[in-house]
PDB file of N, CA and C in Angstrom:
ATOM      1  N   UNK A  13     -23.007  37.588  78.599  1.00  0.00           N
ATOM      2  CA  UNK A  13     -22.775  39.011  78.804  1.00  0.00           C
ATOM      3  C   UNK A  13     -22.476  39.654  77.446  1.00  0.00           C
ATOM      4  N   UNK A  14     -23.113  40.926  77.240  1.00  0.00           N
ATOM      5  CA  UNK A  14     -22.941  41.604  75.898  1.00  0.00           C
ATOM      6  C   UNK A  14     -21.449  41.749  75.852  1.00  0.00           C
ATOM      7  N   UNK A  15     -21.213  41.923  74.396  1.00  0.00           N
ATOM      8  CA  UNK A  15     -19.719  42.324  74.554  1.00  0.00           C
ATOM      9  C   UNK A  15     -19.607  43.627  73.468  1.00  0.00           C
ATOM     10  N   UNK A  16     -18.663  44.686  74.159  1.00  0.00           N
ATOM     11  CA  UNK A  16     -19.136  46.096  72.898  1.00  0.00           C
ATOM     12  C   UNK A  16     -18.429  46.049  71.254  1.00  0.00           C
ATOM     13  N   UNK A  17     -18.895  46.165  70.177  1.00  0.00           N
ATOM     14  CA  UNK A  17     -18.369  46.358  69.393  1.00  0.00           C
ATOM     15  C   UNK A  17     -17.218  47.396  68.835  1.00  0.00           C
ATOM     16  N   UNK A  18     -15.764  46.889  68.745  1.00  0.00           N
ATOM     17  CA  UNK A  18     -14.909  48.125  68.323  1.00  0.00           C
ATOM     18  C   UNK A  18     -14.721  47.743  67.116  1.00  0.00           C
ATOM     19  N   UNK A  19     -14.895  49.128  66.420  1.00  0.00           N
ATOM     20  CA  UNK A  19     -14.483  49.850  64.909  1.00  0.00           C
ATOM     21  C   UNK A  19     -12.992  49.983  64.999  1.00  0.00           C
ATOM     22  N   UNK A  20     -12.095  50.198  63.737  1.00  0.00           N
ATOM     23  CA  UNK A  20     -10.798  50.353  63.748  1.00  0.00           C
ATOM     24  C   UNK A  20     -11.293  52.534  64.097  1.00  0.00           C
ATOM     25  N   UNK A  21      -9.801  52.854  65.011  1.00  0.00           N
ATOM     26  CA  UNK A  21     -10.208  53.712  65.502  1.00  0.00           C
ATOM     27  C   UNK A  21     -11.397  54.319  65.999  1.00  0.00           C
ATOM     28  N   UNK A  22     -12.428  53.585  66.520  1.00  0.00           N
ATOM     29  CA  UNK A  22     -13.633  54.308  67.127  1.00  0.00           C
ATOM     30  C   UNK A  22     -13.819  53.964  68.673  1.00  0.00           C
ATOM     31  N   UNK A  23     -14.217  54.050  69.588  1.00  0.00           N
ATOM     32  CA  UNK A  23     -14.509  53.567  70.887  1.00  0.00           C
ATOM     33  C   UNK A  23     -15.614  52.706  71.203  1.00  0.00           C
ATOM     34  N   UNK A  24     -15.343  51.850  71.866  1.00  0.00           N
ATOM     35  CA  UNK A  24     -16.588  50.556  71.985  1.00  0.00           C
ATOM     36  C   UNK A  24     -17.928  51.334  72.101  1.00  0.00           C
ATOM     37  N   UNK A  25     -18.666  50.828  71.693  1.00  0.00           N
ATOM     38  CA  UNK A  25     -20.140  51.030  72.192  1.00  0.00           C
ATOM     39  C   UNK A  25     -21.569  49.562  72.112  1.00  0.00           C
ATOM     40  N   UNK A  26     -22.082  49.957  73.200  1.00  0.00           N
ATOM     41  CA  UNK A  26     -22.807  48.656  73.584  1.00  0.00           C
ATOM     42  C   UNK A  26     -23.957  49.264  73.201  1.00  0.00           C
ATOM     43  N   UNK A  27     -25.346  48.738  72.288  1.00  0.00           N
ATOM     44  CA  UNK A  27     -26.412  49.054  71.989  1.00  0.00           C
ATOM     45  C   UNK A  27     -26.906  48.171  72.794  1.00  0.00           C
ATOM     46  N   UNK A  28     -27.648  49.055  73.964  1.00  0.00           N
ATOM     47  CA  UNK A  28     -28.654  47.929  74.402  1.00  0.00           C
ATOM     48  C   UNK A  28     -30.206  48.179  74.220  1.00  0.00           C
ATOM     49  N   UNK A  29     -30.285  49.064  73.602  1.00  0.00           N
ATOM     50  CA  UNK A  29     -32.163  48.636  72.836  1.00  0.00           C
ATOM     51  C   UNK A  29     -32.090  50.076  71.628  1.00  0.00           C
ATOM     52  N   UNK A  30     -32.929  49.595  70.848  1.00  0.00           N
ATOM     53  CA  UNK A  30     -33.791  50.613  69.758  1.00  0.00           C
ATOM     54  C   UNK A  30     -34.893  50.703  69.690  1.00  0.00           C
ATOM     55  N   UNK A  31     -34.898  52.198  69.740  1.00  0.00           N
ATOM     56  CA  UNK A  31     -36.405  52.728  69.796  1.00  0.00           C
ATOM     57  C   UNK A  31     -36.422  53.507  68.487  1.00  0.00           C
ATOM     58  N   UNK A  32     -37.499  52.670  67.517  1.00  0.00           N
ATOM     59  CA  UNK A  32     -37.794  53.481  66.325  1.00  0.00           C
ATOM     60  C   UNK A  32     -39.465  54.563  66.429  1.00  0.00           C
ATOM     61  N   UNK A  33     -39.024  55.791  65.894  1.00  0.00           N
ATOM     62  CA  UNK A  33     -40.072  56.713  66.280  1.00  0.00           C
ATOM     63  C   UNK A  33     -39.941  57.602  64.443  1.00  0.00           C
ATOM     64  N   UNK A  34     -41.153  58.038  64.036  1.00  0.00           N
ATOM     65  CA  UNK A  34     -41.196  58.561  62.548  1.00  0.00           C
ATOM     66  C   UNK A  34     -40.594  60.304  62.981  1.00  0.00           C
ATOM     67  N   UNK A  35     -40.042  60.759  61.865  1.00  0.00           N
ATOM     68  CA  UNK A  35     -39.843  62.086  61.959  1.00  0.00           C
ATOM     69  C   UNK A  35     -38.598  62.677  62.862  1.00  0.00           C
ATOM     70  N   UNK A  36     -37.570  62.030  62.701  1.00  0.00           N
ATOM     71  CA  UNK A  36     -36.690  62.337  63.883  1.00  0.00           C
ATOM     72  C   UNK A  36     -35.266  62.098  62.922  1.00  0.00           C
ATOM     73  N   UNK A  37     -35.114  62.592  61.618  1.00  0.00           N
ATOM     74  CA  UNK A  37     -34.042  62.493  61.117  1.00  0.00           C
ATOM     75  C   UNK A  37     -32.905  64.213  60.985  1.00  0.00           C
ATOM     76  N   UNK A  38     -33.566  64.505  62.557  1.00  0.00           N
ATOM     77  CA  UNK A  38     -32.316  65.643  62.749  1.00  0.00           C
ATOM     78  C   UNK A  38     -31.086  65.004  63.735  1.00  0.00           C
ATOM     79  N   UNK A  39     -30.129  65.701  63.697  1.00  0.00           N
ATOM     80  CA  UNK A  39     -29.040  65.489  64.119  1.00  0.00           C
ATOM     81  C   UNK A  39     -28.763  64.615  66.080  1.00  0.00           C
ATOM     82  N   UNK A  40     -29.850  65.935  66.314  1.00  0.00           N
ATOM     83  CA  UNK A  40     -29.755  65.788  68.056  1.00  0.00           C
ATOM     84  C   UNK A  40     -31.325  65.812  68.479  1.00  0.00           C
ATOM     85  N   UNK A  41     -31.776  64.336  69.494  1.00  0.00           N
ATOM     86  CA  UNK A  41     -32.721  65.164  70.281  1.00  0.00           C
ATOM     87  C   UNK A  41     -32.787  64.319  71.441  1.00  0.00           C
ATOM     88  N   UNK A  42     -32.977  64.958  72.641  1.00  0.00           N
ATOM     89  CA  UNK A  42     -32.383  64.733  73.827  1.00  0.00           C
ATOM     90  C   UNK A  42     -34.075  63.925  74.429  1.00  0.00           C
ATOM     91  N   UNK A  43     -33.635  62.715  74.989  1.00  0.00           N
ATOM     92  CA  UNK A  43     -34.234  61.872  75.617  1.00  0.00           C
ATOM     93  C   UNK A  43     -34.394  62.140  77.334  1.00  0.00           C
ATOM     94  N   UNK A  44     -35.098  61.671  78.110  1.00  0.00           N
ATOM     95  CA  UNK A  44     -35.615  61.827  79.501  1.00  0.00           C
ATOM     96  C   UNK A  44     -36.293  60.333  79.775  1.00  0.00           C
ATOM     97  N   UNK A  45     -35.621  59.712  80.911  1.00  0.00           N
ATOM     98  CA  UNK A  45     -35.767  58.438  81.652  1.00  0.00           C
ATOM     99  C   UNK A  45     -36.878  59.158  83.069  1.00  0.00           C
ATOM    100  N   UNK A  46     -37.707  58.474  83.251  1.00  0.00           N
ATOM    101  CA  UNK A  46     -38.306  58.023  84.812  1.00  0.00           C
ATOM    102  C   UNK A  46     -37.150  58.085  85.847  1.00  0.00           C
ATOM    103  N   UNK A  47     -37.194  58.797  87.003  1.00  0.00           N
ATOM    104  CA  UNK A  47     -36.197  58.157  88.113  1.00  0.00           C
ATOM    105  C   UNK A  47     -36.690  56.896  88.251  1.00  0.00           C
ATOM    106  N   UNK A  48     -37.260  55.758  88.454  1.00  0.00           N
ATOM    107  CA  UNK A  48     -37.923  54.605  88.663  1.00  0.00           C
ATOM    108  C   UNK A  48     -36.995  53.803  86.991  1.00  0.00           C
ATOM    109  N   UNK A  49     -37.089  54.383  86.631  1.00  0.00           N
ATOM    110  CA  UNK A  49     -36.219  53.468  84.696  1.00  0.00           C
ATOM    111  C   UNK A  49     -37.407  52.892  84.549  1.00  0.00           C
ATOM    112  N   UNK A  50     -38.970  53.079  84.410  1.00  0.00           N
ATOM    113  CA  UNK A  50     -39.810  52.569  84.124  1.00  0.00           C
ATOM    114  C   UNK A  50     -40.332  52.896  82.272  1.00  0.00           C
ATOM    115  N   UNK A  51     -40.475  54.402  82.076  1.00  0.00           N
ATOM    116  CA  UNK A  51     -40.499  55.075  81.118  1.00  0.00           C
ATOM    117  C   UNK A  51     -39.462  56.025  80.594  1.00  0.00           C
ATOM    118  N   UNK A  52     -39.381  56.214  79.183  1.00  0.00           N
ATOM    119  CA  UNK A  52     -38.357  57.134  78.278  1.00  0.00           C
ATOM    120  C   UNK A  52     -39.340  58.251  77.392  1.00  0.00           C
ATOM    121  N   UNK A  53     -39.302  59.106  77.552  1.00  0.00           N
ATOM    122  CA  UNK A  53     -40.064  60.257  76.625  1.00  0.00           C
ATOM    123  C   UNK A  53     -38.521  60.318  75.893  1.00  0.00           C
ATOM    124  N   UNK A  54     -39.236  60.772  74.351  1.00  0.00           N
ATOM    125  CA  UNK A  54     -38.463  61.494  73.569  1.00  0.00           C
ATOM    126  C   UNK A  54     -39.229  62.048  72.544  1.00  0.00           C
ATOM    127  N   UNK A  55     -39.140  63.440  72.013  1.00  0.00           N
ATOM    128  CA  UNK A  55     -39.806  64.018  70.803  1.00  0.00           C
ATOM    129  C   UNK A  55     -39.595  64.094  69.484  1.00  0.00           C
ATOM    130  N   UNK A  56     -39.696  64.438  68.652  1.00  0.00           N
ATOM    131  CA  UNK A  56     -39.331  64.532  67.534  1.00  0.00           C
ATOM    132  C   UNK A  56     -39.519  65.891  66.513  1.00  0.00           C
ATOM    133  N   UNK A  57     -39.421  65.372  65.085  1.00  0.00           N
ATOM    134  CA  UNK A  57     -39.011  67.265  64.391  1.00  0.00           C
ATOM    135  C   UNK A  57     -40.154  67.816  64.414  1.00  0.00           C
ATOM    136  N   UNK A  58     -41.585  67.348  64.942  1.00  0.00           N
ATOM    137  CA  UNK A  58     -42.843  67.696  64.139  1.00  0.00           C
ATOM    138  C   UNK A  58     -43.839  67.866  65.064  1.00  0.00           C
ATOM    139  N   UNK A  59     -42.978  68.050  66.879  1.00  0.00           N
ATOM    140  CA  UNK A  59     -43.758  68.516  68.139  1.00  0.00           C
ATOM    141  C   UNK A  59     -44.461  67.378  68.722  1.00  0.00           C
ATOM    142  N   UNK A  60     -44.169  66.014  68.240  1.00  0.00           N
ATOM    143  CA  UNK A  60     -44.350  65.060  68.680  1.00  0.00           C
ATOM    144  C   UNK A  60     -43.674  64.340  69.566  1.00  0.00           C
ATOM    145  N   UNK A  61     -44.507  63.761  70.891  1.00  0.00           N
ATOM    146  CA  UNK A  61     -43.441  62.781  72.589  1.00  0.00           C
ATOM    147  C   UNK A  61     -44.054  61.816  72.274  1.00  0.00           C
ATOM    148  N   UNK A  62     -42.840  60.407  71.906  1.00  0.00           N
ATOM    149  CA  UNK A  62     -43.530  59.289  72.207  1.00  0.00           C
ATOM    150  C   UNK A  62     -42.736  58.547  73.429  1.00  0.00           C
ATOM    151  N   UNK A  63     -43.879  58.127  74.057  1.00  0.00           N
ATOM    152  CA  UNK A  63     -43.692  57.283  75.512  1.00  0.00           C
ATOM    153  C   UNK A  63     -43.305  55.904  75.120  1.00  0.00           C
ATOM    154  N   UNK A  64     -42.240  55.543  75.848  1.00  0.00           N
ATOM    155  CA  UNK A  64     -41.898  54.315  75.712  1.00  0.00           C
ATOM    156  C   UNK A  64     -41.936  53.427  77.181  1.00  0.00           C
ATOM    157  N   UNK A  65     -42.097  52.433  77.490  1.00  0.00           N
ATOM    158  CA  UNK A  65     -42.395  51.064  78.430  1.00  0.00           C
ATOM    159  C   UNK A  65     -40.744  50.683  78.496  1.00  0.00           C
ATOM    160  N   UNK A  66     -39.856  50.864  79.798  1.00  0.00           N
ATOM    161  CA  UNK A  66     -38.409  50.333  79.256  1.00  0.00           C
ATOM    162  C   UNK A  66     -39.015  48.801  80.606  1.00  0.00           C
ATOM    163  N   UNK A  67     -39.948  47.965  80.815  1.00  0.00           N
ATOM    164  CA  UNK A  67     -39.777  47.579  82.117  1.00  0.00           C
ATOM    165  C   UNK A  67     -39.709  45.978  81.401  1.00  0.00           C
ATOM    166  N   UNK A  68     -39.744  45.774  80.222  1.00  0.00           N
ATOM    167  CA  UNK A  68     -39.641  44.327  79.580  1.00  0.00           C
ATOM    168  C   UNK A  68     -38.375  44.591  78.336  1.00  0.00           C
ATOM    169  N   UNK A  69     -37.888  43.559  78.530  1.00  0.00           N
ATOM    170  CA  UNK A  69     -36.848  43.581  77.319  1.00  0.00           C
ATOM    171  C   UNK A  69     -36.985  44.139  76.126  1.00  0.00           C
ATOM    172  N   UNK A  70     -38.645  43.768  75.704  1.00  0.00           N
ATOM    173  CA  UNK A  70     -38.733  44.527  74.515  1.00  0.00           C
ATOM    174  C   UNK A  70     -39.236  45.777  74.419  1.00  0.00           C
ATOM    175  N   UNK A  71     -38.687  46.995  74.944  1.00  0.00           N
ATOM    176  CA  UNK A  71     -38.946  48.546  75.370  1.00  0.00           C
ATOM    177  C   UNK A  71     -40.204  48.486  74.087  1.00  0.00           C
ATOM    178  N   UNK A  72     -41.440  48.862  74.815  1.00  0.00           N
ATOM    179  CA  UNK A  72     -42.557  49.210  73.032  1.00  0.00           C
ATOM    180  C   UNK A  72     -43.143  50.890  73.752  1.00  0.00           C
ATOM    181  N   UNK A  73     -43.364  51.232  72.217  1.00  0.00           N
ATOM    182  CA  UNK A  73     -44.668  52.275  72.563  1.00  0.00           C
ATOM    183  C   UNK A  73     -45.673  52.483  73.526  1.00  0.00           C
ATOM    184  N   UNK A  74     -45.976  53.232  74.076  1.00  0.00           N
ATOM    185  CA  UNK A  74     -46.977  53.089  75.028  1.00  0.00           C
ATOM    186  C   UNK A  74     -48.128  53.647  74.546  1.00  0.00           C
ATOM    187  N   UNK A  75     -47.480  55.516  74.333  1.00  0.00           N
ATOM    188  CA  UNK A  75     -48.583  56.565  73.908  1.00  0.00           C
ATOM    189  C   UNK A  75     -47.444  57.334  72.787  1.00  0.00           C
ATOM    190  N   UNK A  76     -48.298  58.351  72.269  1.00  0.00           N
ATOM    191  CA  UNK A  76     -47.421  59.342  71.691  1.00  0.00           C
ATOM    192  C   UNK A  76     -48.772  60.770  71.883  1.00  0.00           C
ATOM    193  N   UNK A  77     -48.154  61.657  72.631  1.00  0.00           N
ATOM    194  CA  UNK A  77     -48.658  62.645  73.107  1.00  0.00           C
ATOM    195  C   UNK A  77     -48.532  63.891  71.940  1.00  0.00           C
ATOM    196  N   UNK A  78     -49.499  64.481  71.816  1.00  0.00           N
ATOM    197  CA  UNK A  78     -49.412  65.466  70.702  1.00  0.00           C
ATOM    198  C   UNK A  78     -50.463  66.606  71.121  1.00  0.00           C
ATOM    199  N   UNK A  79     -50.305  67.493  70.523  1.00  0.00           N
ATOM    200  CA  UNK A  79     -51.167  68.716  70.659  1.00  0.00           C
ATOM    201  C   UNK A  79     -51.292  69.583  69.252  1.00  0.00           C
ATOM    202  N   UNK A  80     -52.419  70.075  68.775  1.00  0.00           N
ATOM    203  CA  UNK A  80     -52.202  71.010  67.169  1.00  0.00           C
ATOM    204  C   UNK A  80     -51.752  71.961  66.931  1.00  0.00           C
ATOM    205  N   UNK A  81     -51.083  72.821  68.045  1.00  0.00           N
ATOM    206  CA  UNK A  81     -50.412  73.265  68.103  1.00  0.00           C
ATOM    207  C   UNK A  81     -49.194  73.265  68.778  1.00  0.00           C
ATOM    208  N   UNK A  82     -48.803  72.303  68.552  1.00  0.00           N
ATOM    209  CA  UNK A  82     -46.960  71.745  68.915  1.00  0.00           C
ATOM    210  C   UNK A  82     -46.556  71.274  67.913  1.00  0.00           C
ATOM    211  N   UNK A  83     -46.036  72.356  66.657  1.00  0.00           N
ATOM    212  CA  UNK A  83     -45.506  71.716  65.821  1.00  0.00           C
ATOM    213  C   UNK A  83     -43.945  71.868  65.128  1.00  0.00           C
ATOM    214  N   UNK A  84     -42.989  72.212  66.218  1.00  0.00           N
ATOM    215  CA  UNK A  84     -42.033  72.571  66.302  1.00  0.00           C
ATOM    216  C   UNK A  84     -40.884  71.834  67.002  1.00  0.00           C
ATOM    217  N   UNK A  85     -39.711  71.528  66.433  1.00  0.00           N
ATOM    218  CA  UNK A  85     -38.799  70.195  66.830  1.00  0.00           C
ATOM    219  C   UNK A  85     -38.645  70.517  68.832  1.00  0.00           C
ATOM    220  N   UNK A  86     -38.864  68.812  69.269  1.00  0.00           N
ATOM    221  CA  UNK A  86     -38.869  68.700  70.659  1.00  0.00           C
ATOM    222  C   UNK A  86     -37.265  68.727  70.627  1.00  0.00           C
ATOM    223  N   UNK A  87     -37.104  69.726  71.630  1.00  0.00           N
ATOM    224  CA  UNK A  87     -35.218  69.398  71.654  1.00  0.00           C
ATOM    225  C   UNK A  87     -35.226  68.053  73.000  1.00  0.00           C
ATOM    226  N   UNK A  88     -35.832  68.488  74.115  1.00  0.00           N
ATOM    227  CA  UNK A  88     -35.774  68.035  75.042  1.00  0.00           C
ATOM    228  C   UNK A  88     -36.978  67.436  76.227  1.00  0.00           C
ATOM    229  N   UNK A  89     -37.032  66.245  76.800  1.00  0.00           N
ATOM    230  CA  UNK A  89     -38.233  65.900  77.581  1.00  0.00           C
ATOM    231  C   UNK A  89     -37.764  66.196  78.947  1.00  0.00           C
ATOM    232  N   UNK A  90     -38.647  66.107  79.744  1.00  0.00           N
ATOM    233  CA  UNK A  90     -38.316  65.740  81.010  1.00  0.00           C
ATOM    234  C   UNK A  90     -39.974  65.045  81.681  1.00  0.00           C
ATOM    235  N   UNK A  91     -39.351  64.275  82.461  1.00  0.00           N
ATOM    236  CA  UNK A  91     -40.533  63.163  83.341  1.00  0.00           C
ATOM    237  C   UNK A  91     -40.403  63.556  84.535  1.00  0.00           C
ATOM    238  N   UNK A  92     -41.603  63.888  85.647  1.00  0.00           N
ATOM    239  CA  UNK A  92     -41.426  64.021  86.762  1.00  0.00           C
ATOM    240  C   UNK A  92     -41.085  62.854  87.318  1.00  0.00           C
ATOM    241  N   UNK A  93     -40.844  63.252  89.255  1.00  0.00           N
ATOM    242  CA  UNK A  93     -40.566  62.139  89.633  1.00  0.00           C
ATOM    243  C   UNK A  93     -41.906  60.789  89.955  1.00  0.00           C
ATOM    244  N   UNK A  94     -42.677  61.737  90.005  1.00  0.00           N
ATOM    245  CA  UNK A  94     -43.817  60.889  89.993  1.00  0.00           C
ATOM    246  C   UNK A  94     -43.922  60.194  88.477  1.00  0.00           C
ATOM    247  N   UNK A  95     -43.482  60.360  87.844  1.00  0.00           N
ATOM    248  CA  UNK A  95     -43.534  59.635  86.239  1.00  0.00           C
ATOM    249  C   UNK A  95     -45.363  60.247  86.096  1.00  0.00           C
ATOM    250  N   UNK A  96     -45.341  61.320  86.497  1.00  0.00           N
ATOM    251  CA  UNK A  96     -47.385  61.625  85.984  1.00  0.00           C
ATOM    252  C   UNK A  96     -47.378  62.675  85.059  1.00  0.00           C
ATOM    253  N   UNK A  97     -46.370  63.586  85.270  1.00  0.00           N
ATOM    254  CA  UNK A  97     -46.200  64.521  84.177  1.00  0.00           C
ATOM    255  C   UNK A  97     -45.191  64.912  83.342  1.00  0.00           C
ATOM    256  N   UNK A  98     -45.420  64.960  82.260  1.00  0.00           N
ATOM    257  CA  UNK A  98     -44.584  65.014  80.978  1.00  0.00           C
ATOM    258  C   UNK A  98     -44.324  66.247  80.337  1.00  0.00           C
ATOM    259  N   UNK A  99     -42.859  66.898  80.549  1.00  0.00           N
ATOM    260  CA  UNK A  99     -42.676  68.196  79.688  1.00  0.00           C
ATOM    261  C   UNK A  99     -41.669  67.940  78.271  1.00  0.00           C
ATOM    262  N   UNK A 100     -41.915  68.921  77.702  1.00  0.00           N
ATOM    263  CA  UNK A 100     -41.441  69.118  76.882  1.00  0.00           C
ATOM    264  C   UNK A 100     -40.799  70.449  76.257  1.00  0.00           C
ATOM    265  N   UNK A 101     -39.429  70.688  75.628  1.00  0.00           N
ATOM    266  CA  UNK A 101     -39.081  71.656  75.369  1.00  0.00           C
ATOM    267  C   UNK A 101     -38.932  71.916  74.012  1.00  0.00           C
ATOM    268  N   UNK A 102     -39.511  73.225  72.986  1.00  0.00           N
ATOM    269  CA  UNK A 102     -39.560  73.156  71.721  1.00  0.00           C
ATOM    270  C   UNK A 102     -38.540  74.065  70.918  1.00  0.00           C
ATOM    271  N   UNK A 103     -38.391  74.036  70.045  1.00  0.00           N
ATOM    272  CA  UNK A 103     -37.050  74.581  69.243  1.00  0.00           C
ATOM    273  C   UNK A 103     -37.229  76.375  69.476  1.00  0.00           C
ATOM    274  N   UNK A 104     -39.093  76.764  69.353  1.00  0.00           N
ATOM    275  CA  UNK A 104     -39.764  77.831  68.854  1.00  0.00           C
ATOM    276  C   UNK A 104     -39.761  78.714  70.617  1.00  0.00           C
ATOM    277  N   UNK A 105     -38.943  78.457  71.747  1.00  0.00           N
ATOM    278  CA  UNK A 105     -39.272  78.529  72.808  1.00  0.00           C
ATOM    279  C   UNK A 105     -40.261  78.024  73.350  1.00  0.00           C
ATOM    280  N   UNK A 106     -41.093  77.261  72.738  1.00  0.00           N
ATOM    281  CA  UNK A 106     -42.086  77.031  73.637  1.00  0.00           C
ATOM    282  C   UNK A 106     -41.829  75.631  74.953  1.00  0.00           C
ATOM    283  N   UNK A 107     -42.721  75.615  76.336  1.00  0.00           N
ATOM    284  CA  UNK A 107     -42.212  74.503  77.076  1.00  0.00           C
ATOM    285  C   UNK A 107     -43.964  73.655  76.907  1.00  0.00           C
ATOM    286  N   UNK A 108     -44.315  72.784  76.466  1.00  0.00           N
ATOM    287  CA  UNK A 108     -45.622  71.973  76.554  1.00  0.00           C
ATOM    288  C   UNK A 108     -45.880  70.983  77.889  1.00  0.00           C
ATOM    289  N   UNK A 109     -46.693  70.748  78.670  1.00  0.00           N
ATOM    290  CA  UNK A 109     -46.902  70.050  79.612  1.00  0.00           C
ATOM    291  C   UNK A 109     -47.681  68.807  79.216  1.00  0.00           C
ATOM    292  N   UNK A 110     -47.859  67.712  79.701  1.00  0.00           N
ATOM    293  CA  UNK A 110     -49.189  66.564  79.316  1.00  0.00           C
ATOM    294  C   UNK A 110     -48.965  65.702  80.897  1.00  0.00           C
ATOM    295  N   UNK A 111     -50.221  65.806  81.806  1.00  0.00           N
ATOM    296  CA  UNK A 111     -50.584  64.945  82.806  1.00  0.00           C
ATOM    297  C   UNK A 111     -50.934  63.800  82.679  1.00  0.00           C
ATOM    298  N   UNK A 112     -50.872  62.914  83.115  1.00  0.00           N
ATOM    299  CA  UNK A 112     -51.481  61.418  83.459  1.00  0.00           C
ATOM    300  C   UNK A 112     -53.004  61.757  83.762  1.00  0.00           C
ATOM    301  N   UNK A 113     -53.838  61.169  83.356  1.00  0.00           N
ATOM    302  CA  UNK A 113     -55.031  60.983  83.303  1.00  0.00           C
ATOM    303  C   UNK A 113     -55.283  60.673  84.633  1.00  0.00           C
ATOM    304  N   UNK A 114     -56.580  61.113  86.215  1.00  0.00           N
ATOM    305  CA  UNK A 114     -56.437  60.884  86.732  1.00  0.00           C
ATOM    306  C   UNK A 114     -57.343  59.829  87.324  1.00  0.00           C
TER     307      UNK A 114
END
């Protein structure tokens, strides 16, 4: 069983996976799980969602969804419940959609 690491004065915390993605050295950006915990969207500073696989230990890349004009920091994802469609929310107001192929 993991056990959490404590810092002098800090509160435990348990890392249980890393997901490395390019372009994401701002402060905050808010991630979105599958109801199912199958997939994780998260965006980055440059209007970029990359899809992640959480269903094997080693969470990998799946896709990374982009458009040429989305080039503005993703604050926030969201996954339907069907896990088929993928939103996204951008710094510039904008909201971007991407469907599952059918």
């Amino acid at each position: 069983k993991p056990e959490p690491c404590k810092k002098a004065g800090q509160d435990a915390a348990l890392v249980l996976s890393e997901l490395r993605y390019t372009c994401s050295d701002i402060w905050f950006l808010r991630f979105n799980i599958d109801p199912a915990h199958n997939f994780l969207a998260v965006g980055n500073n440059v209007g970029q969602v990359y899809v992640y696989d959480l269903t094997s230990l080693k969470s990998r890349e799946i896709c990374k969804l982009t458009h040429s004009q989305c080039t503005s920091t993703v604050r926030q994802t969201a996954i339907t419940h069907d896990s088929r469609t993928i939103l996204a929310v951008t710094e510039d107001g904008s909201i971007w959609r991407w469907d599952a192929a059918k």
